[in-house]
PDB file of C-alpha atoms in Angstrom:
ATOM      1  CA  MET A  22       0.092  -0.458   0.201  1.00 54.00           C
ATOM      2  CA  GLY A  23       2.519   2.465   1.304  1.00 68.00           C
ATOM      3  CA  ASP A  24      -0.391   5.522   2.530  1.00 91.00           C
ATOM      4  CA  VAL A  25      -0.437   7.233   5.194  1.00 94.00           C
ATOM      5  CA  LEU A  26      -3.515   7.674   7.213  1.00 96.00           C
ATOM      6  CA  ALA A  27      -4.016  10.328   9.619  1.00 95.00           C
ATOM      7  CA  GLY A  28      -5.695  10.424  12.424  1.00 95.00           C
ATOM      8  CA  ILE A  29      -6.415  12.062  16.128  1.00 93.00           C
ATOM      9  CA  HIS A  30      -3.165  11.307  18.313  1.00 94.00           C
ATOM     10  CA  ALA A  31      -2.236   9.184  15.510  1.00 96.00           C
ATOM     11  CA  THR A  32      -0.887   7.932  12.184  1.00 97.00           C
ATOM     12  CA  TRP A  33      -0.758   5.415  10.014  1.00 97.00           C
ATOM     13  CA  GLU A  34       1.589   4.149   7.877  1.00 97.00           C
ATOM     14  CA  PHE A  35       0.910   1.076   5.278  1.00 96.00           C
ATOM     15  CA  ASP A  36       3.391  -0.549   4.527  1.00 94.00           C
ATOM     16  CA  THR A  37       3.519  -4.012   2.279  1.00 93.00           C
ATOM     17  CA  ASP A  38       3.583  -6.176   5.288  1.00 94.00           C
ATOM     18  CA  SER A  39       3.251  -4.095   8.431  1.00 96.00           C
ATOM     19  CA  VAL A  40       1.378  -1.376   9.436  1.00 97.00           C
ATOM     20  CA  LEU A  41       3.215   1.447  11.647  1.00 97.00           C
ATOM     21  CA  ILE A  42       1.372   3.388  13.946  1.00 97.00           C
ATOM     22  CA  ARG A  43       3.295   7.010  14.575  1.00 97.00           C
ATOM     23  CA  PHE A  44       2.292   8.509  17.775  1.00 97.00           C
ATOM     24  CA  GLU A  45       1.497  12.251  18.235  1.00 93.00           C
ATOM     25  CA  ARG A  46       3.520  14.236  20.891  1.00 89.00           C
ATOM     26  CA  GLY A  47       0.852  16.702  21.501  1.00 86.00           C
ATOM     27  CA  ILE A  48      -0.461  17.572  24.906  1.00 88.00           C
ATOM     28  CA  ARG A  49      -3.800  16.002  24.271  1.00 91.00           C
ATOM     29  CA  THR A  50      -2.120  12.476  23.501  1.00 95.00           C
ATOM     30  CA  PRO A  51      -2.550   9.653  26.253  1.00 95.00           C
ATOM     31  CA  LYS A  52       0.686   9.478  27.272  1.00 96.00           C
ATOM     32  CA  LEU A  53       1.139   6.002  27.653  1.00 97.00           C
ATOM     33  CA  LEU A  54       1.057   6.537  23.712  1.00 97.00           C
ATOM     34  CA  GLN A  55       3.638   9.220  23.614  1.00 96.00           C
ATOM     35  CA  SER A  56       6.134   7.158  25.399  1.00 96.00           C
ATOM     36  CA  LEU A  57       5.618   4.196  22.976  1.00 96.00           C
ATOM     37  CA  ARG A  58       6.250   7.011  20.224  1.00 95.00           C
ATOM     38  CA  GLU A  59       5.477   4.288  17.582  1.00 96.00           C
ATOM     39  CA  ARG A  60       4.735   0.310  16.953  1.00 96.00           C
ATOM     40  CA  ARG A  61       4.932  -1.535  14.066  1.00 97.00           C
ATOM     41  CA  ILE A  62       2.375  -4.718  13.507  1.00 97.00           C
ATOM     42  CA  PRO A  63       3.284  -7.028  10.980  1.00 97.00           C
ATOM     43  CA  HIS A  64       0.659  -8.233   8.974  1.00 97.00           C
ATOM     44  CA  GLY A  65       0.954 -11.804  10.361  1.00 96.00           C
ATOM     45  CA  ALA A  66       0.599 -10.605  13.915  1.00 97.00           C
ATOM     46  CA  LEU A  67      -3.082  -9.711  13.433  1.00 97.00           C
ATOM     47  CA  SER A  68      -6.206 -11.369  13.956  1.00 97.00           C
ATOM     48  CA  SER A  69      -8.886  -9.116  12.862  1.00 97.00           C
ATOM     49  CA  VAL A  70      -9.644  -5.514  11.767  1.00 97.00           C
ATOM     50  CA  THR A  71     -13.362  -3.128  12.857  1.00 97.00           C
ATOM     51  CA  LEU A  72     -14.497  -0.172  11.724  1.00 97.00           C
ATOM     52  CA  THR A  73     -16.889   1.282  14.081  1.00 96.00           C
ATOM     53  CA  PRO A  74     -18.737   4.836  14.802  1.00 95.00           C
ATOM     54  CA  GLY A  75     -17.142   6.914  17.082  1.00 93.00           C
ATOM     55  CA  LYS A  76     -18.272   9.266  19.723  1.00 91.00           C
ATOM     56  CA  ARG A  77     -18.524  12.971  18.819  1.00 89.00           C
ATOM     57  CA  ASP A  78     -18.957  12.512  14.831  1.00 94.00           C
ATOM     58  CA  THR A  79     -15.714  10.282  14.551  1.00 96.00           C
ATOM     59  CA  VAL A  80     -15.000   6.427  13.241  1.00 97.00           C
ATOM     60  CA  VAL A  81     -12.824   4.037  14.911  1.00 97.00           C
ATOM     61  CA  LEU A  82     -10.272   1.903  12.631  1.00 98.00           C
ATOM     62  CA  ARG A  83      -8.890  -0.965  14.928  1.00 97.00           C
ATOM     63  CA  VAL A  84      -6.716  -3.652  14.367  1.00 97.00           C
ATOM     64  CA  VAL A  85      -6.195  -6.509  16.913  1.00 97.00           C
ATOM     65  CA  PRO A  86      -3.323  -8.232  17.407  1.00 97.00           C
ATOM     66  CA  ARG A  87      -3.279 -12.112  17.744  1.00 97.00           C
ATOM     67  CA  PRO A  88      -3.410 -13.559  21.263  1.00 97.00           C
ATOM     68  CA  GLY A  89       0.663 -13.941  22.402  1.00 96.00           C
ATOM     69  CA  ALA A  90       1.497 -11.340  19.658  1.00 97.00           C
ATOM     70  CA  ASP A  91       2.195  -8.309  21.588  1.00 98.00           C
ATOM     71  CA  PRO A  92       4.214  -8.287  24.772  1.00 97.00           C
ATOM     72  CA  LEU A  93       2.196  -5.099  25.840  1.00 98.00           C
ATOM     73  CA  LEU A  94      -0.716  -6.443  25.561  1.00 97.00           C
ATOM     74  CA  GLU A  95       0.308  -9.141  26.730  1.00 97.00           C
ATOM     75  CA  ALA A  96       1.470  -7.682  29.954  1.00 97.00           C
ATOM     76  CA  ALA A  97      -1.474  -5.393  30.729  1.00 97.00           C
ATOM     77  CA  ALA A  98      -3.685  -8.442  30.536  1.00 96.00           C
ATOM     78  CA  GLY A  99      -6.925  -6.147  29.755  1.00 96.00           C
ATOM     79  CA  GLN A 100      -6.559  -3.369  31.734  1.00 96.00           C
ATOM     80  CA  LEU A 101      -5.404  -0.854  29.471  1.00 95.00           C
ATOM     81  CA  LYS A 102      -8.310   1.453  28.821  1.00 94.00           C
ATOM     82  CA  GLU A 103      -9.649   1.854  26.116  1.00 93.00           C
ATOM     83  CA  GLY A 104      -7.961   5.727  24.977  1.00 92.00           C
ATOM     84  CA  CYS A 105      -5.176   3.848  25.983  1.00 95.00           C
ATOM     85  CA  ASP A 106      -5.039   1.495  23.289  1.00 97.00           C
ATOM     86  CA  PRO A 107      -2.490   2.086  20.619  1.00 97.00           C
ATOM     87  CA  TYR A 108      -4.214  -0.103  17.902  1.00 97.00           C
ATOM     88  CA  ARG A 109      -6.762   2.678  17.788  1.00 97.00           C
ATOM     89  CA  LEU A 110      -7.588   5.608  14.902  1.00 97.00           C
ATOM     90  CA  VAL A 111      -9.813   7.804  15.404  1.00 97.00           C
ATOM     91  CA  LEU A 112     -11.111   9.787  12.364  1.00 96.00           C
ATOM     92  CA  PRO A 113     -13.709  12.444  11.956  1.00 96.00           C
ATOM     93  CA  ALA A 114     -16.921  10.746  10.712  1.00 95.00           C
ATOM     94  CA  GLU A 115     -16.585  11.970   7.198  1.00 95.00           C
ATOM     95  CA  ARG A 116     -13.245  10.364   6.691  1.00 94.00           C
ATOM     96  CA  GLU A 117     -15.414   6.962   7.330  1.00 95.00           C
ATOM     97  CA  LEU A 118     -15.347   5.906   3.158  1.00 95.00           C
ATOM     98  CA  LEU A 119     -11.467   5.761   3.458  1.00 95.00           C
ATOM     99  CA  ALA A 120     -11.288   4.016   6.651  1.00 95.00           C
ATOM    100  CA  GLU A 121     -13.421   1.327   5.392  1.00 96.00           C
ATOM    101  CA  TYR A 122     -11.172   1.012   2.224  1.00 96.00           C
ATOM    102  CA  TYR A 123      -8.258   0.602   4.449  1.00 96.00           C
ATOM    103  CA  ALA A 124      -9.997  -1.186   6.435  1.00 96.00           C
ATOM    104  CA  ASP A 125     -10.293  -3.384   3.465  1.00 96.00           C
ATOM    105  CA  GLU A 126      -7.210  -3.302   2.428  1.00 95.00           C
ATOM    106  CA  LEU A 127      -5.542  -4.781   5.556  1.00 96.00           C
ATOM    107  CA  ARG A 128      -8.702  -7.352   6.010  1.00 96.00           C
ATOM    108  CA  ALA A 129      -6.905  -8.752   2.548  1.00 95.00           C
ATOM    109  CA  ARG A 130      -3.797  -9.139   4.068  1.00 94.00           C
ATOM    110  CA  LEU A 131      -5.479 -11.569   6.722  1.00 94.00           C
ATOM    111  CA  GLY A 132      -3.563 -14.985   7.077  1.00 89.00           C
ATOM    112  CA  PRO A 133      -4.895 -18.112   7.734  1.00 92.00           C
ATOM    113  CA  GLU A 134      -3.499 -17.963  11.193  1.00 93.00           C
ATOM    114  CA  CYS A 135      -5.375 -14.802  12.064  1.00 94.00           C
ATOM    115  CA  ASP A 136      -7.525 -17.145  14.311  1.00 93.00           C
ATOM    116  CA  GLU A 137      -4.606 -18.654  15.976  1.00 95.00           C
ATOM    117  CA  PRO A 138      -2.919 -17.700  19.176  1.00 96.00           C
ATOM    118  CA  ALA A 139       0.764 -16.871  17.912  1.00 96.00           C
ATOM    119  CA  ASP A 140       3.594 -19.171  19.684  1.00 93.00           C
ATOM    120  CA  ARG A 141       5.821 -16.181  20.009  1.00 94.00           C
ATOM    121  CA  PHE A 142       6.066 -11.967  20.330  1.00 97.00           C
ATOM    122  CA  LEU A 143       5.536 -10.550  16.473  1.00 97.00           C
ATOM    123  CA  ILE A 144       5.480  -6.952  17.770  1.00 97.00           C
ATOM    124  CA  ALA A 145       8.277  -5.778  19.329  1.00 97.00           C
ATOM    125  CA  ALA A 146       9.046  -4.878  23.246  1.00 96.00           C
ATOM    126  CA  PRO A 147       9.580  -1.265  24.269  1.00 95.00           C
ATOM    127  CA  GLU A 148      13.417  -1.115  24.161  1.00 94.00           C
ATOM    128  CA  ALA A 149      15.882  -1.182  27.124  1.00 93.00           C
ATOM    129  CA  PRO A 150      17.386   0.268  29.622  1.00 95.00           C
ATOM    130  CA  MET A 151      14.362   2.017  31.322  1.00 96.00           C
ATOM    131  CA  GLN A 152      12.966   2.976  35.232  1.00 97.00           C
ATOM    132  CA  PHE A 153       9.994   4.343  36.845  1.00 97.00           C
ATOM    133  CA  LYS A 154       9.705   5.386  40.340  1.00 97.00           C
ATOM    134  CA  ALA A 155       7.214   2.884  42.464  1.00 97.00           C
ATOM    135  CA  TYR A 156       5.941   4.270  45.907  1.00 97.00           C
ATOM    136  CA  ASP A 157       8.066   2.212  48.325  1.00 96.00           C
ATOM    137  CA  GLY A 158      11.293   1.622  45.689  1.00 97.00           C
ATOM    138  CA  ARG A 159      12.428   2.244  42.190  1.00 97.00           C
ATOM    139  CA  ALA A 160      12.816  -0.142  39.536  1.00 98.00           C
ATOM    140  CA  ALA A 161      15.294  -0.435  36.831  1.00 98.00           C
ATOM    141  CA  PHE A 162      15.709  -2.716  33.915  1.00 98.00           C
ATOM    142  CA  ASP A 163      19.146  -2.931  31.475  1.00 97.00           C
ATOM    143  CA  GLY A 164      17.966  -5.700  29.578  1.00 95.00           C
ATOM    144  CA  GLU A 165      19.492  -8.378  31.690  1.00 96.00           C
ATOM    145  CA  ARG A 166      18.815  -7.877  34.819  1.00 97.00           C
ATOM    146  CA  VAL A 167      15.554  -6.038  37.058  1.00 98.00           C
ATOM    147  CA  SER A 168      16.634  -4.339  40.082  1.00 98.00           C
ATOM    148  CA  PHE A 169      14.720  -2.985  42.965  1.00 98.00           C
ATOM    149  CA  ARG A 170      16.489  -0.678  45.187  1.00 97.00           C
ATOM    150  CA  TRP A 171      13.737   0.443  48.352  1.00 97.00           C
ATOM    151  CA  PHE A 172      12.702   4.058  49.623  1.00 95.00           C
ATOM    152  CA  TRP A 173      13.181   4.036  53.663  1.00 89.00           C
ATOM    153  CA  THR A 174       9.935   6.273  52.939  1.00 88.00           C
ATOM    154  CA  GLY A 175       7.673   3.705  51.368  1.00 92.00           C
ATOM    155  CA  ALA A 176       9.451   0.442  51.689  1.00 95.00           C
ATOM    156  CA  SER A 177       8.167  -2.398  54.141  1.00 95.00           C
ATOM    157  CA  SER A 178      10.154  -3.886  57.088  1.00 94.00           C
ATOM    158  CA  ALA A 179       9.782  -6.997  55.383  1.00 95.00           C
ATOM    159  CA  LYS A 180      11.639  -5.498  52.219  1.00 96.00           C
ATOM    160  CA  TRP A 181      14.141  -3.615  54.227  1.00 94.00           C
ATOM    161  CA  LYS A 182      14.848  -6.833  55.827  1.00 94.00           C
ATOM    162  CA  ALA A 183      15.515  -8.475  52.712  1.00 95.00           C
ATOM    163  CA  GLY A 184      17.476  -5.641  51.084  1.00 95.00           C
ATOM    164  CA  ASP A 185      17.734  -4.302  47.517  1.00 96.00           C
ATOM    165  CA  GLN A 186      17.193  -6.784  45.115  1.00 97.00           C
ATOM    166  CA  THR A 187      18.360  -7.908  41.566  1.00 97.00           C
ATOM    167  CA  TYR A 188      17.284 -10.612  39.210  1.00 97.00           C
ATOM    168  CA  ARG A 189      18.591 -11.648  36.024  1.00 96.00           C
ATOM    169  CA  VAL A 190      15.603 -12.535  33.540  1.00 96.00           C
ATOM    170  CA  SER A 191      16.542 -15.988  33.807  1.00 94.00           C
ATOM    171  CA  GLU A 192      15.443 -16.395  36.827  1.00 95.00           C
ATOM    172  CA  LEU A 193      12.157 -15.634  36.327  1.00 96.00           C
ATOM    173  CA  ALA A 194       9.666 -16.859  34.892  1.00 95.00           C
ATOM    174  CA  GLY A 195       7.219 -13.534  34.092  1.00 95.00           C
ATOM    175  CA  ILE A 196       6.061 -10.903  35.536  1.00 96.00           C
ATOM    176  CA  GLU A 197       2.733  -9.400  36.625  1.00 97.00           C
ATOM    177  CA  TRP A 198       1.221  -6.073  36.115  1.00 97.00           C
ATOM    178  CA  ARG A 199      -1.621  -4.442  37.934  1.00 97.00           C
ATOM    179  CA  SER A 200      -2.539  -1.230  36.445  1.00 97.00           C
ATOM    180  CA  PRO A 201      -1.915   1.595  39.037  1.00 96.00           C
ATOM    181  CA  GLU A 202      -5.319   3.110  38.108  1.00 93.00           C
ATOM    182  CA  ALA A 203      -6.576   0.178  40.035  1.00 86.00           C
ATOM    183  CA  LEU A 204      -6.832  -0.075  43.689  1.00 85.00           C
ATOM    184  CA  ASP A 205      -3.312  -1.914  44.921  1.00 90.00           C
ATOM    185  CA  GLY A 206      -1.583  -1.292  41.709  1.00 96.00           C
ATOM    186  CA  TYR A 207       1.454  -3.376  41.804  1.00 98.00           C
ATOM    187  CA  LEU A 208       4.557  -4.904  39.510  1.00 98.00           C
ATOM    188  CA  ARG A 209       5.756  -8.375  40.270  1.00 98.00           C
ATOM    189  CA  LEU A 210       8.468  -9.947  39.041  1.00 97.00           C
ATOM    190  CA  VAL A 211       7.588 -14.549  39.253  1.00 95.00           C
ATOM    191  CA  PRO A 212      10.815 -16.426  39.659  1.00 93.00           C
ATOM    192  CA  ARG A 213      10.412 -19.580  38.198  1.00 89.00           C
ATOM    193  CA  ALA A 214      10.565 -21.304  41.691  1.00 79.00           C
ATOM    194  CA  ALA A 215       7.300 -19.522  42.623  1.00 66.00           C
ATOM    195  CA  ALA A 216       5.413 -20.192  38.835  1.00 63.00           C
ATOM    196  CA  PRO A 217       2.663 -22.477  38.151  1.00 58.00           C
ATOM    197  CA  SER A 218       4.351 -25.919  37.282  1.00 47.00           C
ATOM    198  CA  ASP A 219       1.984 -25.399  33.842  1.00 43.00           C
ATOM    199  CA  CYS A 220       2.394 -22.393  33.548  1.00 44.00           C
ATOM    200  CA  ARG A 221       3.044 -20.715  30.043  1.00 38.00           C
ATOM    201  CA  THR A 222       6.610 -19.309  29.393  1.00 42.00           C
ATOM    202  CA  GLY A 223       7.326 -16.046  30.143  1.00 42.00           C
ATOM    203  CA  GLY A 224       3.427 -15.235  31.376  1.00 42.00           C
ATOM    204  CA  SER A 225       0.993 -12.077  32.594  1.00 40.00           C
ATOM    205  CA  LEU A 226      -0.646 -11.608  35.638  1.00 36.00           C
ATOM    206  CA  GLY A 227      -3.622 -13.190  33.482  1.00 38.00           C
ATOM    207  CA  ASP A 228      -2.211 -16.189  33.225  1.00 40.00           C
ATOM    208  CA  LEU A 229      -1.182 -16.465  36.266  1.00 37.00           C
ATOM    209  CA  HIS A 230      -4.187 -15.097  38.593  1.00 36.00           C
ATOM    210  CA  GLY A 231      -6.509 -13.854  36.195  1.00 38.00           C
ATOM    211  CA  PRO A 232      -7.246 -10.663  35.401  1.00 36.00           C
ATOM    212  CA  GLY A 233      -9.050  -9.680  38.814  1.00 36.00           C
ATOM    213  CA  GLY A 234      -6.107 -11.141  40.839  1.00 36.00           C
ATOM    214  CA  ALA A 235      -4.725  -7.933  42.591  1.00 35.00           C
ATOM    215  CA  SER A 236      -3.631  -8.939  46.188  1.00 34.00           C
ATOM    216  CA  GLY A 237      -1.029 -11.737  45.131  1.00 34.00           C
ATOM    217  CA  GLN A 238      -2.922 -14.492  46.773  1.00 33.00           C
ATOM    218  CA  VAL A 239      -5.248 -16.606  44.638  1.00 33.00           C
ATOM    219  CA  GLU A 240      -8.817 -16.645  45.465  1.00 34.00           C
ATOM    220  CA  ALA A 241     -11.031 -20.852  45.325  1.00 31.00           C
ATOM    221  CA  GLU A 242     -12.249 -19.892  42.233  1.00 33.00           C
ATOM    222  CA  ASP A 243      -9.002 -18.135  40.537  1.00 36.00           C
ATOM    223  CA  ALA A 244      -6.664 -20.980  42.022  1.00 31.00           C
ATOM    224  CA  SER A 245      -5.659 -22.713  38.790  1.00 30.00           C
ATOM    225  CA  VAL A 246      -3.882 -22.002  35.736  1.00 30.00           C
ATOM    226  CA  ASN A 247      -4.955 -23.621  32.616  1.00 28.00           C
ATOM    227  CA  GLY A 248      -6.847 -26.667  34.930  1.00 31.00           C
ATOM    228  CA  ALA A 249      -3.655 -27.818  36.717  1.00 30.00           C
ATOM    229  CA  PRO A 250      -3.104 -26.319  39.891  1.00 35.00           C
ATOM    230  CA  ALA A 251      -2.017 -22.792  40.981  1.00 40.00           C
ATOM    231  CA  ALA A 252       1.149 -21.787  43.458  1.00 41.00           C
ATOM    232  CA  ALA A 253       0.844 -21.561  46.468  1.00 44.00           C
ATOM    233  CA  SER A 254      -1.045 -17.951  47.595  1.00 60.00           C
ATOM    234  CA  ARG A 255       2.449 -15.773  48.281  1.00 78.00           C
ATOM    235  CA  ALA A 256       2.907 -12.674  50.180  1.00 89.00           C
ATOM    236  CA  PRO A 257       1.162  -8.971  49.479  1.00 94.00           C
ATOM    237  CA  ALA A 258       2.400  -7.209  47.198  1.00 96.00           C
ATOM    238  CA  ASP A 259       3.963  -4.912  49.619  1.00 95.00           C
ATOM    239  CA  GLN A 260       5.642  -7.698  51.776  1.00 96.00           C
ATOM    240  CA  ASP A 261       7.186  -9.375  48.829  1.00 97.00           C
ATOM    241  CA  PRO A 262      10.729  -8.456  48.034  1.00 97.00           C
ATOM    242  CA  ALA A 263      10.114  -9.341  44.421  1.00 97.00           C
ATOM    243  CA  ALA A 264       7.333  -6.456  43.509  1.00 98.00           C
ATOM    244  CA  VAL A 265       6.710  -3.062  43.454  1.00 98.00           C
ATOM    245  CA  VAL A 266       3.851  -1.072  44.711  1.00 97.00           C
ATOM    246  CA  PHE A 267       1.787   1.589  43.119  1.00 97.00           C
ATOM    247  CA  GLY A 268       0.486   4.647  45.087  1.00 90.00           C
ATOM    248  CA  LEU A 269      -1.104   8.331  43.828  1.00 89.00           C
ATOM    249  CA  GLY A 270       1.769   9.629  41.338  1.00 91.00           C
ATOM    250  CA  TYR A 271       3.987   6.470  41.541  1.00 96.00           C
ATOM    251  CA  GLY A 272       4.536   4.048  38.683  1.00 96.00           C
ATOM    252  CA  PRO A 273       2.413   5.349  36.034  1.00 97.00           C
ATOM    253  CA  VAL A 274       0.685   3.150  33.641  1.00 97.00           C
ATOM    254  CA  HIS A 275       3.186   4.928  30.759  1.00 97.00           C
ATOM    255  CA  GLN A 276       6.672   4.468  32.499  1.00 97.00           C
ATOM    256  CA  SER A 277       5.503   0.763  34.436  1.00 98.00           C
ATOM    257  CA  LEU A 278       3.466  -1.242  31.608  1.00 98.00           C
ATOM    258  CA  PRO A 279       6.626  -0.608  28.875  1.00 98.00           C
ATOM    259  CA  PHE A 280       8.634  -1.726  31.485  1.00 98.00           C
ATOM    260  CA  ALA A 281       6.839  -4.789  32.284  1.00 98.00           C
ATOM    261  CA  ALA A 282       6.348  -5.584  28.590  1.00 98.00           C
ATOM    262  CA  ALA A 283      10.141  -5.388  27.874  1.00 98.00           C
ATOM    263  CA  VAL A 284      11.015  -7.329  30.683  1.00 98.00           C
ATOM    264  CA  LEU A 285       8.160 -10.366  29.557  1.00 97.00           C
ATOM    265  CA  GLU A 286       9.884 -10.093  26.099  1.00 97.00           C
ATOM    266  CA  SER A 287      12.923 -10.718  27.893  1.00 97.00           C
ATOM    267  CA  VAL A 288      11.846 -13.743  29.970  1.00 96.00           C
ATOM    268  CA  ARG A 289       9.879 -15.311  26.569  1.00 94.00           C
ATOM    269  CA  ARG A 290      12.871 -14.846  24.987  1.00 93.00           C
ATOM    270  CA  THR A 291      15.650 -15.962  27.087  1.00 90.00           C
ATOM    271  CA  GLN A 292      13.792 -19.666  28.016  1.00 81.00           C
ATOM    272  CA  THR A 293      12.894 -20.101  24.361  1.00 70.00           C
ATOM    273  CA  ALA A 294      16.019 -19.657  22.723  1.00 60.00           C
ATOM    274  CA  PRO A 295      17.524 -23.030  24.757  1.00 47.00           C
ATOM    275  CA  VAL A 296      15.462 -24.985  23.216  1.00 42.00           C
ATOM    276  CA  ALA A 297      17.555 -25.322  19.951  1.00 42.00           C
ATOM    277  CA  SER A 298      20.690 -26.645  22.262  1.00 41.00           C
ATOM    278  CA  THR A 299      18.796 -29.564  23.790  1.00 38.00           C
ATOM    279  CA  PRO A 300      21.246 -31.796  24.541  1.00 38.00           C
ATOM    280  CA  VAL A 301      21.306 -34.805  22.076  1.00 37.00           C
ATOM    281  CA  LEU A 302      21.025 -38.371  23.628  1.00 32.00           C
ATOM    282  CA  VAL A 303      24.357 -40.699  21.929  1.00 34.00           C
ATOM    283  CA  GLY A 304      22.868 -44.387  21.609  1.00 33.00           C
ATOM    284  CA  ALA A 305      19.611 -43.573  22.062  1.00 34.00           C
ATOM    285  CA  GLY A 306      18.222 -44.953  18.569  1.00 42.00           C
ATOM    286  CA  ARG A 307      16.890 -43.953  16.027  1.00 47.00           C
ATOM    287  CA  ARG A 308      13.479 -40.993  16.145  1.00 50.00           C
ATOM    288  CA  ASP A 309      10.454 -41.145  14.204  1.00 59.00           C
ATOM    289  CA  PRO A 310      11.218 -38.884  11.062  1.00 70.00           C
ATOM    290  CA  ALA A 311       8.004 -37.013  11.681  1.00 64.00           C
ATOM    291  CA  ASP A 312       9.226 -35.902  14.811  1.00 60.00           C
ATOM    292  CA  ILE A 313      12.770 -34.844  13.762  1.00 66.00           C
ATOM    293  CA  ALA A 314      10.935 -33.119  10.990  1.00 73.00           C
ATOM    294  CA  GLU A 315       9.275 -31.549  13.519  1.00 63.00           C
ATOM    295  CA  ARG A 316      12.185 -30.496  15.608  1.00 67.00           C
ATOM    296  CA  ILE A 317      13.899 -28.944  12.058  1.00 76.00           C
ATOM    297  CA  HIS A 318      10.750 -26.477  11.492  1.00 71.00           C
ATOM    298  CA  HIS A 319      10.947 -25.105  14.852  1.00 64.00           C
ATOM    299  CA  LEU A 320      14.247 -25.079  14.827  1.00 68.00           C
ATOM    300  CA  GLY A 321      14.466 -22.989  11.387  1.00 75.00           C
ATOM    301  CA  GLU A 322      11.514 -20.780  13.313  1.00 66.00           C
ATOM    302  CA  LEU A 323      13.566 -19.502  16.249  1.00 64.00           C
ATOM    303  CA  HIS A 324      16.858 -19.242  13.698  1.00 69.00           C
ATOM    304  CA  GLN A 325      14.341 -16.611  11.408  1.00 77.00           C
ATOM    305  CA  ALA A 326      13.474 -14.625  14.587  1.00 69.00           C
ATOM    306  CA  GLY A 327      17.299 -14.122  15.461  1.00 70.00           C
ATOM    307  CA  LEU A 328      17.233 -16.787  18.413  1.00 56.00           C
ATOM    308  CA  VAL A 329      19.445 -18.978  16.834  1.00 62.00           C
ATOM    309  CA  THR A 330      22.925 -18.193  15.118  1.00 78.00           C
ATOM    310  CA  ASP A 331      23.717 -19.282  11.631  1.00 81.00           C
ATOM    311  CA  ASP A 332      26.303 -21.922  13.387  1.00 76.00           C
ATOM    312  CA  GLU A 333      23.869 -22.984  16.424  1.00 71.00           C
ATOM    313  CA  TYR A 334      21.489 -23.567  13.808  1.00 75.00           C
ATOM    314  CA  SER A 335      23.745 -25.257  11.071  1.00 82.00           C
ATOM    315  CA  ALA A 336      25.450 -27.527  14.192  1.00 76.00           C
ATOM    316  CA  LYS A 337      21.715 -28.710  15.459  1.00 72.00           C
ATOM    317  CA  LYS A 338      20.201 -29.254  12.352  1.00 78.00           C
ATOM    318  CA  ALA A 339      23.352 -31.652  11.991  1.00 78.00           C
ATOM    319  CA  GLN A 340      22.619 -33.375  15.207  1.00 72.00           C
ATOM    320  CA  LEU A 341      19.092 -33.707  14.364  1.00 64.00           C
ATOM    321  CA  LEU A 342      19.727 -35.351  11.080  1.00 75.00           C
ATOM    322  CA  ALA A 343      21.794 -37.859  12.560  1.00 71.00           C
ATOM    323  CA  GLU A 344      19.548 -39.097  14.875  1.00 62.00           C
ATOM    324  CA  LEU A 345      17.271 -40.469  11.626  1.00 62.00           C
TER     325      LEU A 345
END
């Protein structure tokens, strides 16, 4: 396509394989959108495209990413307000026909996988390093480590006793983000030992406790994840050294949510990459050719995603072929 469609707070540029959304930096633009600056959504990451009437003589063009395709939406776990949805373009009602044209163009580019959850993130996460100030401490992420530095004015005695905390991404199973716009908002890291055994790698708040999990203690009706028993109840966020709590003016959405998305993407990438380096059992006998073909296909996907180097790809593929 290559065209540009300007709306309220954002401009969409239609490329041959993706949509580039650039957000304005005006005073009326939601702070979250300003902090994101832009989002590029590959056509393969799209689930659907809608065009609906908006408020005050406007129409809303919206693209919906596939579940699991965007680390930002995965971290948000359904808690974003409509006005902060980065995939809505609000246009004057007189531009409805033009918006319908672009909606049809995007629908024509939806692939057969659009109804399926994505098996990896297809939309880039906000880039580290980043940091924000919570009520009880300062959170920082450098791309490899998450650190919490406690404030004496807000941190609980339990956190002071534990001391400042640093976690490597490789030590984490996921992250929980409860919006600071809700009661008792927090950002909590989920160490691997504390995650449910069947929890999806790099899970978010919705994966671990459901969208209503606010206190860190699982209610009876939410005490399972994907049909498996959940982990034991954890300490409230204000007592947990793996969490920082929000408050009025602390950990705002436009700072803490991109932070959570960046950590979540790093967790997923770190835990996915080792799949390609699983040792081969020597003398284990011949393997099912279909199984080998499936593993080579998955290896190729990791290679295309940049998670496996050329040398690692070639060596591992040779090992798999040797098992036939």
